[in-house]
Amino acid sequence: MTSREPPLQVDTEFPGGNAVIERVDADRIELRPDIRDTIGDWFYWCVRVRGAVGRHLTVQVRRDLGPAIGVRGPAVSTDGGCTWSWLGAGAVTGDEFTLTVPEGTSELRLSFAMPYTAVELERFLAAYTEHPALERRLLTHTRRGRRVELLRLGKVRGEPQQRVLLTCRHHACETMASHVLEGLMTRVLAGECEPARRLRERVELVIVPFVDVDGVALGDQGKNRAPHDHARDYGPDEGLYPETRAIKRLLDDPRGFDAVVDLHCPNVAGPTNQRIYFVGPDSASSWEAVRGLAAVLEEVAEGPLPYRRANDLPFGTAWNVPANYLSRDGRDTPLTSLDAHLTDRAGIGTHAVLEFPYADAEGVEVDASSARAFGADLARALALHLVERDVGDE
């Protein structure tokens, strides 16, 4: 018998789309993450499915090493990517998951994580077009000619008393970090608490929302990009990427920065993937400053996601060891991260790398909403940490 149902249409032709689609047959889809120019293996994928209304789909996501489906199942959107939810671990068996597509769903999207691209950033910024504490600038252009946004928040007119640099998406696939950043920006622009007002009145926040802009748009992994990725492009040479070269120029500003925070998401597998933590630098004095920020964050956090200093990862433990900062091309060349570039650098205060999980933080669900709430907590902690630094410098 020949099915009268129209064939499924599965593609990745949209911002952030990623997959090698191996087979589409009746109600079954088989795919794998497209690792493109990634050295080794990684797990990000995101597809669009049309013609699936009312169908019961089985989706297999193969990966050579480790899982490509997270601990709460895949992220699902039934409104063209505007909103997302987790399908749930109960729908997953091995490397497959099943779901019934609701009536009225003309476009289903499925992803390893909840995407965040320029579409989402523009949607957010549209709400603050005339805000006096927000300014948009051009940082640079990518190797493919895309615009790299530089946002200034807080004290954008006149000379600020303190300055903060925030960077995100050195690895294009680490989407949940962008939801954290959006929550932080919302607190700065719209918060009514005293720390938010202080940030607007005294602090200039310089923000690079997407470092690997091309990778975000194209749906690349970004992690372990050959010959090395953006996060390892801060060595003494010129560097491969216009974005990182431009960030280095920002850091050469003689006014310096009182804090620098680089937002990431961890590997999907391993003992540190389901918690929020700071990554320790290879410097005792720098680590002490990070621990100061961590203490404030642990004390003031009000959102649903737990943060505990005990979960932070000192240098020399777990994956945070010298071998992690070597090239993956077989030559084991030492590479420099942004954090290492800042260590013991004059004019730079607290510099921290924060890892934020994709779907679960110690048993609490991570989604766009809870990630934004954590971003608000981080904004408050930064404001209070800067107060402490200000007092300590007097």
mmCIF file of C-alpha atoms in Angstrom, residues 65-234:
data_model
loop_
_atom_site.group_PDB
_atom_site.id
_atom_site.type_symbol
_atom_site.label_atom_id
_atom_site.label_comp_id
_atom_site.label_asym_id
_atom_site.label_seq_id
_atom_site.Cartn_x
_atom_site.Cartn_y
_atom_site.Cartn_z
ATOM 1 C CA LEU A 65 31.478 9.496 20.610
ATOM 2 C CA GLY A 66 29.033 10.093 23.439
ATOM 3 C CA PRO A 67 25.381 11.176 23.435
ATOM 4 C CA ALA A 68 23.773 13.734 21.115
ATOM 5 C CA ILE A 69 20.565 13.929 23.164
ATOM 6 C CA GLY A 70 20.680 15.723 26.505
ATOM 7 C CA VAL A 71 19.473 14.650 29.928
ATOM 8 C CA ARG A 72 15.995 16.148 29.429
ATOM 9 C CA GLY A 73 15.610 14.932 25.869
ATOM 10 C CA PRO A 74 15.694 17.207 22.826
ATOM 11 C CA ALA A 75 14.445 20.779 22.765
ATOM 12 C CA VAL A 76 11.167 21.113 20.833
ATOM 13 C CA SER A 77 9.474 24.127 19.272
ATOM 14 C CA THR A 78 6.030 23.982 17.654
ATOM 15 C CA ASP A 79 5.897 27.692 16.716
ATOM 16 C CA GLY A 80 8.786 28.046 14.302
ATOM 17 C CA GLY A 81 11.474 28.504 16.940
ATOM 18 C CA CYS A 82 9.873 31.305 18.959
ATOM 19 C CA THR A 83 9.478 29.231 22.143
ATOM 20 C CA TRP A 84 11.075 25.970 23.245
ATOM 21 C CA SER A 85 10.556 23.227 25.805
ATOM 22 C CA TRP A 86 12.266 19.933 26.631
ATOM 23 C CA LEU A 87 10.579 16.812 25.321
ATOM 24 C CA GLY A 88 11.647 14.920 28.454
ATOM 25 C CA ALA A 89 13.947 11.997 29.167
ATOM 26 C CA GLY A 90 11.000 9.598 29.141
ATOM 27 C CA ALA A 91 10.694 10.001 25.369
ATOM 28 C CA VAL A 92 14.284 8.883 24.799
ATOM 29 C CA THR A 93 15.554 5.355 24.299
ATOM 30 C CA GLY A 94 19.245 5.125 23.558
ATOM 31 C CA ASP A 95 19.964 7.402 20.609
ATOM 32 C CA GLU A 96 16.294 7.724 19.601
ATOM 33 C CA PHE A 97 13.306 9.725 20.757
ATOM 34 C CA THR A 98 9.638 9.697 19.809
ATOM 35 C CA LEU A 99 6.966 12.375 19.750
ATOM 36 C CA THR A 100 3.545 13.061 18.310
ATOM 37 C CA VAL A 101 3.356 16.328 16.408
ATOM 38 C CA PRO A 102 0.421 18.455 17.652
ATOM 39 C CA GLU A 103 -2.315 19.543 15.303
ATOM 40 C CA GLY A 104 -1.725 23.005 13.898
ATOM 41 C CA THR A 105 2.077 22.620 13.906
ATOM 42 C CA SER A 106 3.058 23.668 10.412
ATOM 43 C CA GLU A 107 6.727 23.847 11.358
ATOM 44 C CA LEU A 108 8.345 21.698 14.023
ATOM 45 C CA ARG A 109 11.887 22.381 15.193
ATOM 46 C CA LEU A 110 14.026 19.918 17.097
ATOM 47 C CA SER A 111 17.402 20.644 18.624
ATOM 48 C CA PHE A 112 20.000 19.435 21.065
ATOM 49 C CA ALA A 113 19.590 22.728 22.956
ATOM 50 C CA MET A 114 17.414 25.836 22.921
ATOM 51 C CA PRO A 115 18.806 27.983 20.095
ATOM 52 C CA TYR A 116 19.778 31.620 20.347
ATOM 53 C CA THR A 117 20.830 33.421 17.178
ATOM 54 C CA ALA A 118 20.752 36.965 15.809
ATOM 55 C CA VAL A 119 16.995 36.495 15.389
ATOM 56 C CA GLU A 120 16.545 36.194 19.154
ATOM 57 C CA LEU A 121 19.000 39.009 19.879
ATOM 58 C CA GLU A 122 17.185 41.400 17.539
ATOM 59 C CA ARG A 123 13.867 40.439 19.123
ATOM 60 C CA PHE A 124 15.300 41.314 22.540
ATOM 61 C CA LEU A 125 16.919 44.579 21.446
ATOM 62 C CA ALA A 126 13.739 45.752 19.701
ATOM 63 C CA ALA A 127 12.140 46.209 23.115
ATOM 64 C CA TYR A 128 14.880 48.677 24.153
ATOM 65 C CA THR A 129 15.450 50.648 20.949
ATOM 66 C CA GLU A 130 15.131 54.040 22.649
ATOM 67 C CA HIS A 131 16.551 53.052 26.033
ATOM 68 C CA PRO A 132 19.035 55.676 27.293
ATOM 69 C CA ALA A 133 21.260 53.003 28.864
ATOM 70 C CA LEU A 134 21.772 51.009 25.643
ATOM 71 C CA GLU A 135 23.993 51.746 22.685
ATOM 72 C CA ARG A 136 24.766 49.533 19.674
ATOM 73 C CA ARG A 137 28.098 49.722 17.888
ATOM 74 C CA LEU A 138 30.076 47.757 15.332
ATOM 75 C CA LEU A 139 32.947 45.745 16.788
ATOM 76 C CA THR A 140 34.227 44.411 13.452
ATOM 77 C CA HIS A 141 33.184 42.199 10.548
ATOM 78 C CA THR A 142 33.710 38.456 10.373
ATOM 79 C CA ARG A 143 35.782 36.660 7.765
ATOM 80 C CA ARG A 144 32.507 36.140 5.858
ATOM 81 C CA GLY A 145 31.533 39.786 6.122
ATOM 82 C CA ARG A 146 28.908 39.543 8.866
ATOM 83 C CA ARG A 147 28.497 42.358 11.358
ATOM 84 C CA VAL A 148 29.825 41.678 14.867
ATOM 85 C CA GLU A 149 27.716 43.540 17.406
ATOM 86 C CA LEU A 150 29.192 45.488 20.290
ATOM 87 C CA LEU A 151 26.643 46.554 22.894
ATOM 88 C CA ARG A 152 27.203 49.182 25.576
ATOM 89 C CA LEU A 153 24.852 49.106 28.557
ATOM 90 C CA GLY A 154 24.623 51.109 31.750
ATOM 91 C CA LYS A 155 26.645 54.315 31.946
ATOM 92 C CA VAL A 156 26.954 54.976 28.203
ATOM 93 C CA ARG A 157 27.064 58.777 28.424
ATOM 94 C CA GLY A 158 29.879 60.465 30.249
ATOM 95 C CA GLU A 159 32.771 58.725 31.944
ATOM 96 C CA PRO A 160 31.850 55.592 33.949
ATOM 97 C CA GLN A 161 33.330 54.897 37.337
ATOM 98 C CA GLN A 162 33.835 51.221 36.486
ATOM 99 C CA ARG A 163 33.841 49.068 33.354
ATOM 100 C CA VAL A 164 32.861 45.438 32.683
ATOM 101 C CA LEU A 165 33.436 43.296 29.590
ATOM 102 C CA LEU A 166 31.097 40.372 28.881
ATOM 103 C CA THR A 167 31.711 37.901 26.046
ATOM 104 C CA CYS A 168 29.557 35.016 24.853
ATOM 105 C CA ARG A 169 29.558 32.289 22.197
ATOM 106 C CA HIS A 170 33.264 31.827 21.636
ATOM 107 C CA HIS A 171 31.887 28.376 20.810
ATOM 108 C CA ALA A 172 28.895 28.827 18.519
ATOM 109 C CA CYS A 173 26.928 25.815 19.765
ATOM 110 C CA GLU A 174 26.834 26.958 23.414
ATOM 111 C CA THR A 175 23.389 28.472 23.067
ATOM 112 C CA MET A 176 22.174 28.446 26.665
ATOM 113 C CA ALA A 177 24.867 30.956 27.645
ATOM 114 C CA SER A 178 23.111 33.517 25.442
ATOM 115 C CA HIS A 179 19.881 33.123 27.417
ATOM 116 C CA VAL A 180 21.916 33.903 30.560
ATOM 117 C CA LEU A 181 23.335 36.999 28.887
ATOM 118 C CA GLU A 182 19.861 38.168 27.867
ATOM 119 C CA GLY A 183 18.700 37.859 31.475
ATOM 120 C CA LEU A 184 21.673 39.898 32.635
ATOM 121 C CA MET A 185 21.000 42.613 30.059
ATOM 122 C CA THR A 186 17.323 42.711 31.017
ATOM 123 C CA ARG A 187 18.229 43.254 34.665
ATOM 124 C CA VAL A 188 20.621 46.077 33.746
ATOM 125 C CA LEU A 189 18.132 47.837 31.468
ATOM 126 C CA ALA A 190 14.868 47.227 33.308
ATOM 127 C CA GLY A 191 15.723 46.239 36.860
ATOM 128 C CA GLU A 192 14.410 48.424 39.680
ATOM 129 C CA CYS A 193 16.646 47.073 42.439
ATOM 130 C CA GLU A 194 19.533 49.141 43.773
ATOM 131 C CA PRO A 195 22.265 47.003 42.119
ATOM 132 C CA ALA A 196 20.594 47.443 38.700
ATOM 133 C CA ARG A 197 20.346 51.198 39.191
ATOM 134 C CA ARG A 198 23.986 51.279 40.213
ATOM 135 C CA LEU A 199 25.012 49.504 37.025
ATOM 136 C CA ARG A 200 23.043 52.005 34.932
ATOM 137 C CA GLU A 201 24.383 55.032 36.770
ATOM 138 C CA ARG A 202 28.033 54.128 37.354
ATOM 139 C CA VAL A 203 29.157 51.165 35.272
ATOM 140 C CA GLU A 204 29.766 50.762 31.548
ATOM 141 C CA LEU A 205 29.086 47.197 30.435
ATOM 142 C CA VAL A 206 30.735 46.366 27.115
ATOM 143 C CA ILE A 207 29.147 43.243 25.631
ATOM 144 C CA VAL A 208 30.076 41.022 22.688
ATOM 145 C CA PRO A 209 26.931 38.847 22.446
ATOM 146 C CA PHE A 210 28.309 36.560 19.713
ATOM 147 C CA VAL A 211 32.056 36.145 19.318
ATOM 148 C CA ASP A 212 31.818 33.442 16.635
ATOM 149 C CA VAL A 213 29.133 35.254 14.623
ATOM 150 C CA ASP A 214 29.580 33.160 11.481
ATOM 151 C CA GLY A 215 29.337 29.947 13.474
ATOM 152 C CA VAL A 216 26.151 31.054 15.237
ATOM 153 C CA ALA A 217 24.485 31.961 11.940
ATOM 154 C CA LEU A 218 25.571 28.781 10.155
ATOM 155 C CA GLY A 219 24.837 26.416 13.029
ATOM 156 C CA ASP A 220 28.458 25.324 13.470
ATOM 157 C CA GLN A 221 29.739 23.479 16.486
ATOM 158 C CA GLY A 222 32.474 26.105 16.870
ATOM 159 C CA LYS A 223 34.126 24.010 19.575
ATOM 160 C CA ASN A 224 37.503 22.608 18.434
ATOM 161 C CA ARG A 225 37.210 24.316 15.062
ATOM 162 C CA ALA A 226 40.267 23.556 12.922
ATOM 163 C CA PRO A 227 43.015 24.614 13.272
ATOM 164 C CA HIS A 228 41.826 26.101 16.583
ATOM 165 C CA ASP A 229 38.614 27.792 17.704
ATOM 166 C CA HIS A 230 37.878 31.353 18.790
ATOM 167 C CA ALA A 231 38.298 30.532 22.477
ATOM 168 C CA ARG A 232 41.942 29.578 21.874
ATOM 169 C CA ASP A 233 42.839 32.548 19.680
ATOM 170 C CA TYR A 234 44.332 34.911 22.267
#
